[in-house]
Short mmCIF file of C-alpha atoms in Angstrom, two decimals:
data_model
loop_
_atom_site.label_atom_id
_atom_site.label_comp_id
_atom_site.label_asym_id
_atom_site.label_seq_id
_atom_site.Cartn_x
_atom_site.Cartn_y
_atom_site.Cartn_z
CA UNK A 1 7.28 64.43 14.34
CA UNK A 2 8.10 66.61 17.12
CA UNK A 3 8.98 69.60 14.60
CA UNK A 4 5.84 69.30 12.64
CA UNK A 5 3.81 69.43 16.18
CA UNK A 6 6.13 72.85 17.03
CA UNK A 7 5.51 74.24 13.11
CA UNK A 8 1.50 73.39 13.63
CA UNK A 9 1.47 74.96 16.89
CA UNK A 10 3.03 78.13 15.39
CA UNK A 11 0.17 77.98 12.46
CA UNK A 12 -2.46 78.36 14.75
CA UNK A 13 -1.36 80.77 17.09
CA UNK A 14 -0.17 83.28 14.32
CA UNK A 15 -3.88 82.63 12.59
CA UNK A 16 -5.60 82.73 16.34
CA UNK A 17 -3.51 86.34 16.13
CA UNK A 18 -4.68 87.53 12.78
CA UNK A 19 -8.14 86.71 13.72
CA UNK A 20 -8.08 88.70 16.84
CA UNK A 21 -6.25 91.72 15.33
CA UNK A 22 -8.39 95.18 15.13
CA UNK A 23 -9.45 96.00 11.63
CA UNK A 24 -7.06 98.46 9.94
CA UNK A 25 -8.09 102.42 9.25
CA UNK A 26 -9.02 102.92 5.79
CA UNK A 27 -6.29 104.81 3.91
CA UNK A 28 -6.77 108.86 4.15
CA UNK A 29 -8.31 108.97 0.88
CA UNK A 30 -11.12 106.54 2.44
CA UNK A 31 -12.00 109.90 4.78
CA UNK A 32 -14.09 112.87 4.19
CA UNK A 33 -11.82 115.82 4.74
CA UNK A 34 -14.64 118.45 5.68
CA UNK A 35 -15.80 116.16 8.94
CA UNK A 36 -13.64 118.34 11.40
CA UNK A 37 -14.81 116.49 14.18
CA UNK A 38 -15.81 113.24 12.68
CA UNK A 39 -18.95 112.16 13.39
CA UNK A 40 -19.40 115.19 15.61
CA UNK A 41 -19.30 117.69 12.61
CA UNK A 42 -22.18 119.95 11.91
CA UNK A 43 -22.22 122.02 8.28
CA UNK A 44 -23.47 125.34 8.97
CA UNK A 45 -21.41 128.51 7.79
CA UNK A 46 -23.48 131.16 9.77
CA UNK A 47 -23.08 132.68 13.19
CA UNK A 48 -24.32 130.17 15.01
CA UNK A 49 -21.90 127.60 13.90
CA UNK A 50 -20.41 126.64 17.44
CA UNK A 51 -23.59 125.79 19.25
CA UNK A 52 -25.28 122.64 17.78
CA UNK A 53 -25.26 119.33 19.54
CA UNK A 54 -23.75 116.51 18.52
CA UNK A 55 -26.02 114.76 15.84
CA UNK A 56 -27.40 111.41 17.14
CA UNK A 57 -27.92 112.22 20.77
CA UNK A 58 -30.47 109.92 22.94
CA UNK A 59 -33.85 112.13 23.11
CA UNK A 60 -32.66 112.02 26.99
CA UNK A 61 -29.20 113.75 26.42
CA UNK A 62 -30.36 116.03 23.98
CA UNK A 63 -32.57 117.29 26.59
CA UNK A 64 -29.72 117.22 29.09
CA UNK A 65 -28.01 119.13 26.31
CA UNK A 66 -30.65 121.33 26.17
CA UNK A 67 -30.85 122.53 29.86
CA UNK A 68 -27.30 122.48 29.86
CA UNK A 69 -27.44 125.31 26.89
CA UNK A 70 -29.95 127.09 28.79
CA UNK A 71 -27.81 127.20 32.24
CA UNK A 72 -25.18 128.24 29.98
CA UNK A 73 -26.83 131.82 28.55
CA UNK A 74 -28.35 132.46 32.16
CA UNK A 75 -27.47 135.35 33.95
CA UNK A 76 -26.59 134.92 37.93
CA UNK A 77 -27.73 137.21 40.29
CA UNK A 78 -26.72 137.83 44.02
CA UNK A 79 -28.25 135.19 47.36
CA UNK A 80 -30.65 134.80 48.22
CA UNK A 81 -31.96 134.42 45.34
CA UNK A 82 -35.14 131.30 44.24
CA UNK A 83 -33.06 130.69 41.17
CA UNK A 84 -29.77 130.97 39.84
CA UNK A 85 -28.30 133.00 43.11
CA UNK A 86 -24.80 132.71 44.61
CA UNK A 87 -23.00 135.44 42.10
CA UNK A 88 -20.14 137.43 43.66
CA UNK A 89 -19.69 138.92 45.83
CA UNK A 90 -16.79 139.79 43.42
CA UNK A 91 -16.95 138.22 39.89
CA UNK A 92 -15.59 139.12 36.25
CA UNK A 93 -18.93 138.20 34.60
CA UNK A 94 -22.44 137.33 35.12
CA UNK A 95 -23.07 134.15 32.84
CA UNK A 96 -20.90 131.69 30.95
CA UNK A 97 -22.10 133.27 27.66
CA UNK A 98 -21.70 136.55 28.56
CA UNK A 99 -17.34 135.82 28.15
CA UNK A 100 -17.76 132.79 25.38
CA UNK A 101 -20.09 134.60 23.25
CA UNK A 102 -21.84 132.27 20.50
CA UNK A 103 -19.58 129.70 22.60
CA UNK A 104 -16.85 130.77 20.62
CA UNK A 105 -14.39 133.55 21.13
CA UNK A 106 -14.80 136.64 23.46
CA UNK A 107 -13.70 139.95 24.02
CA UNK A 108 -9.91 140.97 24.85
CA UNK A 109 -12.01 144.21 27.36
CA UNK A 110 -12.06 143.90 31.10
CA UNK A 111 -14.79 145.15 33.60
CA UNK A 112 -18.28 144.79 31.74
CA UNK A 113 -21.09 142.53 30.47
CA UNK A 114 -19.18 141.90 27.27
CA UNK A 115 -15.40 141.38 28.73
CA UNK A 116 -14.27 138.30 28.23
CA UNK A 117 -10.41 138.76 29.40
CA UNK A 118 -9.58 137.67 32.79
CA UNK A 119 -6.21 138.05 34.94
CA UNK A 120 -4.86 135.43 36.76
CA UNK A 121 -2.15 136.14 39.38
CA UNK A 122 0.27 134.32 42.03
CA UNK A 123 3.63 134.58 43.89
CA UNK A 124 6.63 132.79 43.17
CA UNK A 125 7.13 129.38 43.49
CA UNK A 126 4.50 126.19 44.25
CA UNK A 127 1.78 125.15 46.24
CA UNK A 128 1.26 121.77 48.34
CA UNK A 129 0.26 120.48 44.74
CA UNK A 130 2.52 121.46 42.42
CA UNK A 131 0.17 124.62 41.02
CA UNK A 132 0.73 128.59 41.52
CA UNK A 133 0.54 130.38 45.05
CA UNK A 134 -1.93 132.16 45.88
CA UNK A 135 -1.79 135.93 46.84
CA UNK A 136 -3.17 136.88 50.20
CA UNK A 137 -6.17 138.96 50.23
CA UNK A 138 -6.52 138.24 46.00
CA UNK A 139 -6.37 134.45 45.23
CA UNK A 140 -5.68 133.16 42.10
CA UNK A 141 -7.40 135.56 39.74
CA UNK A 142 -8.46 139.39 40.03
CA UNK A 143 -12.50 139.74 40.35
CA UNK A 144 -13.23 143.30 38.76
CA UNK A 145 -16.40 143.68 38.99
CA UNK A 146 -18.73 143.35 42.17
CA UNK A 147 -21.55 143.18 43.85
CA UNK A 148 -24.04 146.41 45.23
CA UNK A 149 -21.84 147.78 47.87
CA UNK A 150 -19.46 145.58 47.69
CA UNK A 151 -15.75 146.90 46.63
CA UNK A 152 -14.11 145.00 43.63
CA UNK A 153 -10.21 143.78 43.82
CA UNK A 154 -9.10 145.71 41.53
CA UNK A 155 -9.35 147.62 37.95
CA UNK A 156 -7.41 146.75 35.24
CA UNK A 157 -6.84 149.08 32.45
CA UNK A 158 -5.64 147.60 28.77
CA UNK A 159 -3.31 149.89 26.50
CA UNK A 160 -2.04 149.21 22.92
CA UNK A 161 1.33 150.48 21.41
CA UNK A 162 1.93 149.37 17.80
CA UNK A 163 5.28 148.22 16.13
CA UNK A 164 5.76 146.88 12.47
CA UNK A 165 7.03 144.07 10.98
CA UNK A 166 8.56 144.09 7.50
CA UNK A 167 8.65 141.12 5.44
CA UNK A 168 11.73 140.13 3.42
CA UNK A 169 9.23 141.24 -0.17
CA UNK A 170 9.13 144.99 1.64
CA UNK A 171 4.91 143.96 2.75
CA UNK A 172 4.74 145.46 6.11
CA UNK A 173 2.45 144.33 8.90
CA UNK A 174 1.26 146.31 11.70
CA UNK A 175 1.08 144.55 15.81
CA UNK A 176 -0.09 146.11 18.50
CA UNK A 177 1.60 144.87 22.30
CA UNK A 178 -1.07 145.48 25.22
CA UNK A 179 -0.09 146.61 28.59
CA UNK A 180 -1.88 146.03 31.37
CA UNK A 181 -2.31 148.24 34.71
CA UNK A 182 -3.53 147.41 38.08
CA UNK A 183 -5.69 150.25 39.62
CA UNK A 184 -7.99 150.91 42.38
CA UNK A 185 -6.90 147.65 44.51
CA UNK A 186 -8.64 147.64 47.31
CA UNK A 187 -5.69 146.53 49.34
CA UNK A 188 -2.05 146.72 48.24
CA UNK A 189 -0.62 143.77 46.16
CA UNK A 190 2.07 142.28 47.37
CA UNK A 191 5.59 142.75 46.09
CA UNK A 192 6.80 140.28 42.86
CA UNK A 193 3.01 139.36 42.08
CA UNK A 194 2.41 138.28 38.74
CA UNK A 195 -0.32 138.57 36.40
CA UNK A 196 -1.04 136.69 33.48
CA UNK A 197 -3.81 137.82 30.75
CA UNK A 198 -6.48 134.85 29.29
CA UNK A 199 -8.97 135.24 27.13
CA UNK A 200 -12.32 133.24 27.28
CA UNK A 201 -11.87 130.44 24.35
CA UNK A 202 -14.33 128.77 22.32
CA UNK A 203 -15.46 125.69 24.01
CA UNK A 204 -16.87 123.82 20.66
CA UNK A 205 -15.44 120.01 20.36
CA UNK A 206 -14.30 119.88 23.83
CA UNK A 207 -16.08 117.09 24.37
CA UNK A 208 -13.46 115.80 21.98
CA UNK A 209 -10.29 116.60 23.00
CA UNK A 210 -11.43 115.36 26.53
CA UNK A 211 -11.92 111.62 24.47
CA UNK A 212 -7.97 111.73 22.96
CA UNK A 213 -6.23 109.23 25.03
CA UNK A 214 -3.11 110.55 27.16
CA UNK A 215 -0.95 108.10 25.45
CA UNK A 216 -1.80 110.00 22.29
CA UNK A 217 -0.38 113.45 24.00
CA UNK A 218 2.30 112.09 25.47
CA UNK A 219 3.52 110.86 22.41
CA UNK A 220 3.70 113.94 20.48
CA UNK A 221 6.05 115.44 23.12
CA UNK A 222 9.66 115.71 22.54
CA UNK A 223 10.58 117.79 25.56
CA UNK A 224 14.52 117.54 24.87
CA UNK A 225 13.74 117.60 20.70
CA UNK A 226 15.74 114.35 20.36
CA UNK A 227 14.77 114.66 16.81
CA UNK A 228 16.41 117.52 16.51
CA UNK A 229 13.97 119.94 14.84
CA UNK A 230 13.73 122.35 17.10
CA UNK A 231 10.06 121.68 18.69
CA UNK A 232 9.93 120.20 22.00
CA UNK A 233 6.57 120.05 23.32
CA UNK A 234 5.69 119.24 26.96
CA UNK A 235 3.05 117.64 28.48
CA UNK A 236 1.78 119.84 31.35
CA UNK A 237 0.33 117.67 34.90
CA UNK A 238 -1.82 119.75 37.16
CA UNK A 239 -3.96 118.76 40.12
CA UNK A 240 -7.44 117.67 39.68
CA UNK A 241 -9.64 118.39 42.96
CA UNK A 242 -12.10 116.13 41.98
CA UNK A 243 -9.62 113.46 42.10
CA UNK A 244 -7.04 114.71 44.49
CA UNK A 245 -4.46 113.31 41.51
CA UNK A 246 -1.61 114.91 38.76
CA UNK A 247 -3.78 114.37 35.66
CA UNK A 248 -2.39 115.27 32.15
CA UNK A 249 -3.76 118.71 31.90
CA UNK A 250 -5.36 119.56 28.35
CA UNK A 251 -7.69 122.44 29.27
CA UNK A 252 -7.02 126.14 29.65
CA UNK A 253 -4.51 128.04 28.02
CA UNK A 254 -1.67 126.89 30.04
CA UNK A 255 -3.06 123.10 29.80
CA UNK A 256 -3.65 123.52 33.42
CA UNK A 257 -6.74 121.72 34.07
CA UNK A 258 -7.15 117.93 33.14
CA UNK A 259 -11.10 117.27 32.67
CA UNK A 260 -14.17 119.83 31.57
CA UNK A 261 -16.21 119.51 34.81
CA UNK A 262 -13.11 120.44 36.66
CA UNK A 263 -12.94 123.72 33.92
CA UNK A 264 -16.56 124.54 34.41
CA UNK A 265 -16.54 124.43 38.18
CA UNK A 266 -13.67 126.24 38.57
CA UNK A 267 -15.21 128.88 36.14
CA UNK A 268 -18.14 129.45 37.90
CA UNK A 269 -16.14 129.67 41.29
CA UNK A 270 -13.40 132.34 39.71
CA UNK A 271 -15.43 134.00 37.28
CA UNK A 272 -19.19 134.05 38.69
CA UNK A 273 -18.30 133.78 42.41
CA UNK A 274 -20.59 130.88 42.45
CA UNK A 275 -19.13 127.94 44.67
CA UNK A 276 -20.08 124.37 44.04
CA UNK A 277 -19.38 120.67 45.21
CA UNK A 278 -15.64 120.51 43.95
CA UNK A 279 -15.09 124.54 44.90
CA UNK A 280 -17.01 124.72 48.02
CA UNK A 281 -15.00 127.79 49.36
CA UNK A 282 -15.59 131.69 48.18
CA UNK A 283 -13.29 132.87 45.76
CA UNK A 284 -13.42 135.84 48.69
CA UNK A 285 -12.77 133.51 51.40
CA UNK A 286 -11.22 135.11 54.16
CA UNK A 287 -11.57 138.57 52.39
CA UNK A 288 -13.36 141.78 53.29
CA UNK A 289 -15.51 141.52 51.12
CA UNK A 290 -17.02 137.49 52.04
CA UNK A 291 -20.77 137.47 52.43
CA UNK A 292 -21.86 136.26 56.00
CA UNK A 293 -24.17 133.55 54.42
CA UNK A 294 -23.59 130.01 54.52
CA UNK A 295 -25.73 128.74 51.40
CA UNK A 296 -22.55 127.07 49.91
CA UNK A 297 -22.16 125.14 47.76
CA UNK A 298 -23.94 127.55 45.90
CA UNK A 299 -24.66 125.85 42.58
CA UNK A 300 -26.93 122.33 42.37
CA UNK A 301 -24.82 119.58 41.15
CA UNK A 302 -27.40 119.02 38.48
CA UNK A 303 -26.38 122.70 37.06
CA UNK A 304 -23.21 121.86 36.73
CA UNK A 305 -23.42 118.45 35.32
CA UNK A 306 -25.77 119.80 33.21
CA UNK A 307 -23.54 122.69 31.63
CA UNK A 308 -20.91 120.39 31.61
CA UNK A 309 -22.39 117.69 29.56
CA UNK A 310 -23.57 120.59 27.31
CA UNK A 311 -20.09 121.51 26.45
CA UNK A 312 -18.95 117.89 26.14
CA UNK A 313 -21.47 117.78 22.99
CA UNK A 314 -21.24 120.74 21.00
CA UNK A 315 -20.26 119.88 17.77
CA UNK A 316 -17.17 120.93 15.66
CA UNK A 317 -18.62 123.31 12.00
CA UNK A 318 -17.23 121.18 9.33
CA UNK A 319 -14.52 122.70 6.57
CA UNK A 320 -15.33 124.47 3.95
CA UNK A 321 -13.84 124.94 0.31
CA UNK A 322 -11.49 121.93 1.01
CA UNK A 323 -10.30 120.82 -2.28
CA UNK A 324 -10.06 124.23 -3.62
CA UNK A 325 -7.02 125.40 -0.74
CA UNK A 326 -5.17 121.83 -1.13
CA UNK A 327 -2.23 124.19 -2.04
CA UNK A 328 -2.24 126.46 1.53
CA UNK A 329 -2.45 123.44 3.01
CA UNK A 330 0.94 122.03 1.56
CA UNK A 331 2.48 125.53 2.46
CA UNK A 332 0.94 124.89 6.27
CA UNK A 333 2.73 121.31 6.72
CA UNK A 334 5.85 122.64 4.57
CA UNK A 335 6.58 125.46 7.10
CA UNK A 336 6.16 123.61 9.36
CA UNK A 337 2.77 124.64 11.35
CA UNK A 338 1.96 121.02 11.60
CA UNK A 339 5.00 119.81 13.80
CA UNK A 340 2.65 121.30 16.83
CA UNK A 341 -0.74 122.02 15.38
CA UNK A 342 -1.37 118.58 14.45
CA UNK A 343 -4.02 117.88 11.70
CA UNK A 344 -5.36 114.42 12.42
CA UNK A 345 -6.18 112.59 15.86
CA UNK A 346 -7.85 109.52 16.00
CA UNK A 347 -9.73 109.87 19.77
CA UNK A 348 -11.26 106.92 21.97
CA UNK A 349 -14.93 105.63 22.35
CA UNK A 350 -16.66 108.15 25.01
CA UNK A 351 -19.93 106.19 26.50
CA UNK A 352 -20.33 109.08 28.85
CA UNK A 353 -21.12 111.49 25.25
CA UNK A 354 -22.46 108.74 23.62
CA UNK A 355 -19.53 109.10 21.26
CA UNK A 356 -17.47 106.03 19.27
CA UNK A 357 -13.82 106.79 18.34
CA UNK A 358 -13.37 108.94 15.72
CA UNK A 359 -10.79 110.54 13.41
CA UNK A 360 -10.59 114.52 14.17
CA UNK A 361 -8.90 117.22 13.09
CA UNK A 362 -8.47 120.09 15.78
CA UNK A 363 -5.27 121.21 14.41
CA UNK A 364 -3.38 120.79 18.25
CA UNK A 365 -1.12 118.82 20.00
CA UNK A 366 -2.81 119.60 23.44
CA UNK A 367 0.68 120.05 24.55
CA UNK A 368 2.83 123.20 25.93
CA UNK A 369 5.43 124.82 24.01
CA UNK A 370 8.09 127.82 24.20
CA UNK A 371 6.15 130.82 22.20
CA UNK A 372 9.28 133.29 22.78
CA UNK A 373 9.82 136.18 25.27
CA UNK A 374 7.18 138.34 23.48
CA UNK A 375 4.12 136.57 24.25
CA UNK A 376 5.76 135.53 27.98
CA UNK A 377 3.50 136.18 31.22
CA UNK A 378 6.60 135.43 33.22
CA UNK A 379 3.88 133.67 35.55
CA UNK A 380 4.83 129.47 36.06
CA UNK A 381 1.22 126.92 36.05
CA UNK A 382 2.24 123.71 37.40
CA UNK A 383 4.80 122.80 34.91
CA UNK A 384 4.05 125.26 32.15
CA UNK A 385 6.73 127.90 32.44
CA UNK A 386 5.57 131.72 31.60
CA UNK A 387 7.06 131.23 27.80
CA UNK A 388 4.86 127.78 27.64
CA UNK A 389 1.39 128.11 26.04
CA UNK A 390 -0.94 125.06 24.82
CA UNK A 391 -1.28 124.75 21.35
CA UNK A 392 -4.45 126.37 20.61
CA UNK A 393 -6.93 124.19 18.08
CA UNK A 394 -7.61 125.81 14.89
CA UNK A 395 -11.13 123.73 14.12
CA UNK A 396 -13.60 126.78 13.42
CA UNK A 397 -10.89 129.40 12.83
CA UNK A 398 -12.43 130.53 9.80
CA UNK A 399 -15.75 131.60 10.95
CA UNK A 400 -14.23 133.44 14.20
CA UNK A 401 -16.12 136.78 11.85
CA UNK A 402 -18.71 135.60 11.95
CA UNK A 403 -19.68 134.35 15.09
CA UNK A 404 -17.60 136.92 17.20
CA UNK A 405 -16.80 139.85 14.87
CA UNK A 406 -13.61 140.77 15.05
CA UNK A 407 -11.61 137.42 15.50
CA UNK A 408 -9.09 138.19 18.41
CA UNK A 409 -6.80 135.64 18.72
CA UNK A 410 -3.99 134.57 21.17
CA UNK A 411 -3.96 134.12 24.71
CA UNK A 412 -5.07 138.19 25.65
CA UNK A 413 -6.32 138.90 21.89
CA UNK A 414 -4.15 140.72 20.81
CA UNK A 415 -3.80 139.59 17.11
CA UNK A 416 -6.94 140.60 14.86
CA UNK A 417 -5.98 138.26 12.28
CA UNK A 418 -4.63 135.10 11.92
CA UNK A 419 -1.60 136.82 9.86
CA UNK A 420 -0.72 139.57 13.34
CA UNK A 421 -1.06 135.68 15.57
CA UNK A 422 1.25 134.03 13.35
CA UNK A 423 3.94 136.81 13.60
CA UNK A 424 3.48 136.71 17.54
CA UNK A 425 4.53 133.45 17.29
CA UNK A 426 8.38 133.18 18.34
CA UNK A 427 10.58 130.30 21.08
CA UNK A 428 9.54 126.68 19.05
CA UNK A 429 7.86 128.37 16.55
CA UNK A 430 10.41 131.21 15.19
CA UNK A 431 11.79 128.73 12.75
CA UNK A 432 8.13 128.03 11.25
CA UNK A 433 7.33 131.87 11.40
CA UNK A 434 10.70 132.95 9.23
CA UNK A 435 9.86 130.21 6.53
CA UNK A 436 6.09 131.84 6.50
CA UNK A 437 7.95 135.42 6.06
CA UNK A 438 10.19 134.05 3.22
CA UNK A 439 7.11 133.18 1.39
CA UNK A 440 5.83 135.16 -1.41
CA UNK A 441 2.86 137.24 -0.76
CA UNK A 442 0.83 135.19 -3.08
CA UNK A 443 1.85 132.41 -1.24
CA UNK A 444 1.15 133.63 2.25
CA UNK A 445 -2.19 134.59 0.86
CA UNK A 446 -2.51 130.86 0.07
CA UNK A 447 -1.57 129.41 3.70
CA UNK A 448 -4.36 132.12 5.33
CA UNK A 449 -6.81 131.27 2.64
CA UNK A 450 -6.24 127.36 3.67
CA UNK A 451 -6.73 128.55 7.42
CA UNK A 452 -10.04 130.31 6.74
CA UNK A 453 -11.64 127.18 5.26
CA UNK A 454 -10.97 125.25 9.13
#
C-alpha cells in the first residue's frame, strides 16, 4: 500500500512538472532566416536601412522615438545658449550624427564635422574602480576640436603605409597600417601615455544586445579554452556610474561600458563636452581651458532619456539573398568564424522597449578576445588587455556601401573591405584566418558573398 502511495505521489509531481515546463523553441527550420533581429527586423535595402524604429511601438514611444531621432541629428552649440547649449569647450564633434552617420558607420578622419575617429588615452595601471587612469591635464580621451578662442588638446594626424599579403593560390591582397601622431598639445603629455584609436560604430539593434541575458555571455566564454580549440573569450566587467557597480560590460569596442544610457552619457560628456546627470563634471575639469559657468549638468535628463530610448529601438535591416549564399555560410561556420561571431541568440523580454524575447542573429559573442599584436593598442580597459577587442556584430554588414560609402571596418577603420578586416584578424582568430587563406578563390568569394547578404 505504502509503495503504491510513494509511485502515485511520483505520478503527479512528474505530470505537475510537465505541465509547468516552458514550451519548447520550434526547430530552426520553424524560423525565418532573413529576421536579423527577430521581431525587430525592418526590410529595406537602401541607405537608410539603420534608422527605422522598431515596428509595433505604442503611439507614445514612437513619439519618444521620434524626439529621440531628432536630439540625435541636432547640432550643439556653445552656453548660453536657449536650446541645445553646453558644447565644448573642447569636443571631437558637434552632434551624435555627425560621427554615426545614417546611425551606422563613420569616418576613420580626425578634427572635422565628418570625423568620426576618436583617441582615447591613460597611464599605466588602474583606477579606484578597476578602469584606466586618467592623464593630468587630458582625461580619458583627446578633444581636438574647440571652442572660439578656446585652444584644443591636441591634433592628431593619421598616416597609411601599405604591406601585402599573398595567399597560398599566388592572389595578393593589399593592407594599409595607420599611424597616428600627437601634435600641437597644448601642454606636454606625460611620459608612457597611451593612446588607443575607436571608431564611431553603428548603433542599430542595440536595444538588443542590451536584452541578451549575462548568463548568455558568460557562457560563451572559455577564458582558459578548456575545450581546447584555441578561442578563449573573456567577459570584460567595468564600472557603471549610474550604479556605482562591476556590470558585465557589452558596449564599446573594448566591452567597456555595461548599459546604453551609460554609452550615451558618456558620449555626450567626451565627445560633445556636454555634461549631464551621470557626468556632471567637464570633460575640461580642472583644465585651462574650463568655462567659468556653472550651468551643469548641461543636458535635460529628458534629452538624454530621450536619445537613449531612440537607440534602444532602432531596428536591425533584415538579410537578403539568404537561400541563395547557404554555401558561404557553411564555409563561415567551417573556418571557424562562428566559434566567436555567434549566429543565433535567443535574448530576454525587454518591457522597458516594449520588446518580448526573441531569436537574433548579430553574429557576436559580446565578449573580448586576443586579435594578435597587429591590431594591439597596448592600452588595458578594465579587464580587456590592449590585444582584447569585443567581437564586433556583423547584422547590417552588407549594406555598410550604402549607407556610409566606403565601409571602414575595424576598431580605427582601417580595412575597406570585409576581405583587408578578415586578414587583420590574428591572436584567437589566426587559426580561422589561415583556413580562410587555404580556401580557393572561388571559395573565398563564396564566404564574402554570404557576408554581404547580413
Amino acid at each position: 500500500m505504502k509503495k503504491l502511495f510513494v509511485l502515485s505521489a511520483l505520478i503527479i509531481l512528474v505530470t505537475l512538472f510537465t505541465m509547468c515546463n516552458k514550451a519548447g523553441l520550434f526547430p530552426d527550420s520553424g524560423y525565418d532566416d532573413r529576421l536579423s533581429g527577430g521581431a525587430a527586423t525592418v526590410f529595406d535595402e537602401t541607405s537608410k536601412a539603420f534608422t527605422h524604429s522598431f515596428d509595433g511601438l505604442s503611439e507614445r514611444n514612437a513619439r519618444v522615438h521620434g524626439i529621440g531621432d531628432g536630439d540625435f541629428s541636432q547640432t550643439f552649440v556653445s552656453s548660453p545658449a536657449p536650446l541645445f547649449g553646453g558644447l565644448g569647450p573642447v569636443f571631437n564633434n558637434v552632434s551624435c550624427i555627425s560621427c554615426h552617420h545614417n546611425d551606422g558607420k563613420g569616418t576613420p578622419t580626425a578634427g572635422d564635422i565628418r570625423s568620426s575617429l576618436l583617441f582615447r588615452t591613460s597611464l599605466p595601471g588602474m583606477d579606484e574602480n578597476g578602469g584606466p587612469v586618467a592623464v593630468p591635464g587630458f582625461g580619458l580621451q583627446l578633444q581636438d576640436r574647440a571652442l572660439i578662442n578656446v585652444q584644443p588638446e591636441v591634433k592628431i594626424n593619421i598616416s597609411y603605409a601599405d604591406s601585402l599579403v599573398t595567399y597560398p593560390d599566388g592572389s595578393v591582397a593589399t593592407l594599409r597600417k595607420p599611424s597616428y601622431t600627437v601634435a600641437s598639445s597644448y601642454i606636454p603629455l606625460p611620459a608612457g601615455y597611451m593612446l588607443s584609436p575607436r571608431l564611431a560604430p553603428p548603433v542599430f539593434g542595440a536595444g538588443l544586445l542590451e536584452s541578451i541575458p549575462d548568463q548568455t555571455i558568460t557562457d560563451y566564454a572559455d577564458e582558459n579554452d578548456a575545450n581546447g580549440d584555441g578561442i578563449s573569450g573573456k567577459p570584460n566587467y567595468v564600472y557603471n556610474p549610474a550604479t556605482g557597480k562591476k556590470e558585465l560590460g557589452r558596449f564599446g569596442l573594448k566591452a567597456n561600458t555595461s548599459t546604453l544610457l551609460t554609452q550615451v552619457a558618456a558620449a555626450y560628456q567626451q565627445d560633445m563636452g556636454i555634461t549631464s546627470y551621470l557626468f556632471p563634471k567637464e570633460s575640461v575639469y580642472g583644465q585651462s581651458q574650463a568655462d567659468q559657468l556653472t550651468d551643469d549638468p548641461e543636458l535635460p535628463d529628458t534629452v538624454l532619456r530621450y536619445v537613449t530610448y531612440y537607440v534602444q529601438t532602432l531596428a536591425v535591416p533584415a538579410r537578403r539573398s539568404v537561400n541563395e549564399n547557404r554555401g558561404g555560410e557553411q564555409l563561415f561556420i567551417q573556418v571557424n568564424c562562428a566559434s566567436c561571431h555567434r549566429q543565433t541568440i535567443q535574448t530576454d523580454a525587454n518591457v522597458a522597449i516594449q520588446m518580448g524575447t526573441q531569436r537574433i542573429h548579430p553574429y557576436t559573442d559580446l565578449l573580448l578576445h586576443d586579435m594578435g599584436s597587429a591590431l594591439s593598442d597596448g592600452r588595458p580597459d578594465f579587464l580587456a588587455t590592449g590585444n582584447e577587442w569585443r567581437t564586433m556584430p556583423l547584422w547590417g554588414i552588407g549594406l555598410f556601401e550604402k549607407t556610409n560609402g566606403i565601409p571602414y571596418y575595424l576598431h580605427d577603420g582601417r580595412a575597406r573591405t570585409i576581405e583587408e578586416a578578415i586578414l587583420w584578424h590574428g591572436g584567437e582568430a589566426t587559426k580561422a584566418k589561415q583556413q580562410y587563406m587555404q580556401l580557393s578563390k572561388a571559395d573565398r568569394n563564396q564566404l564574402l558573398n554570404f557576408l554581404k547578404t547580413l
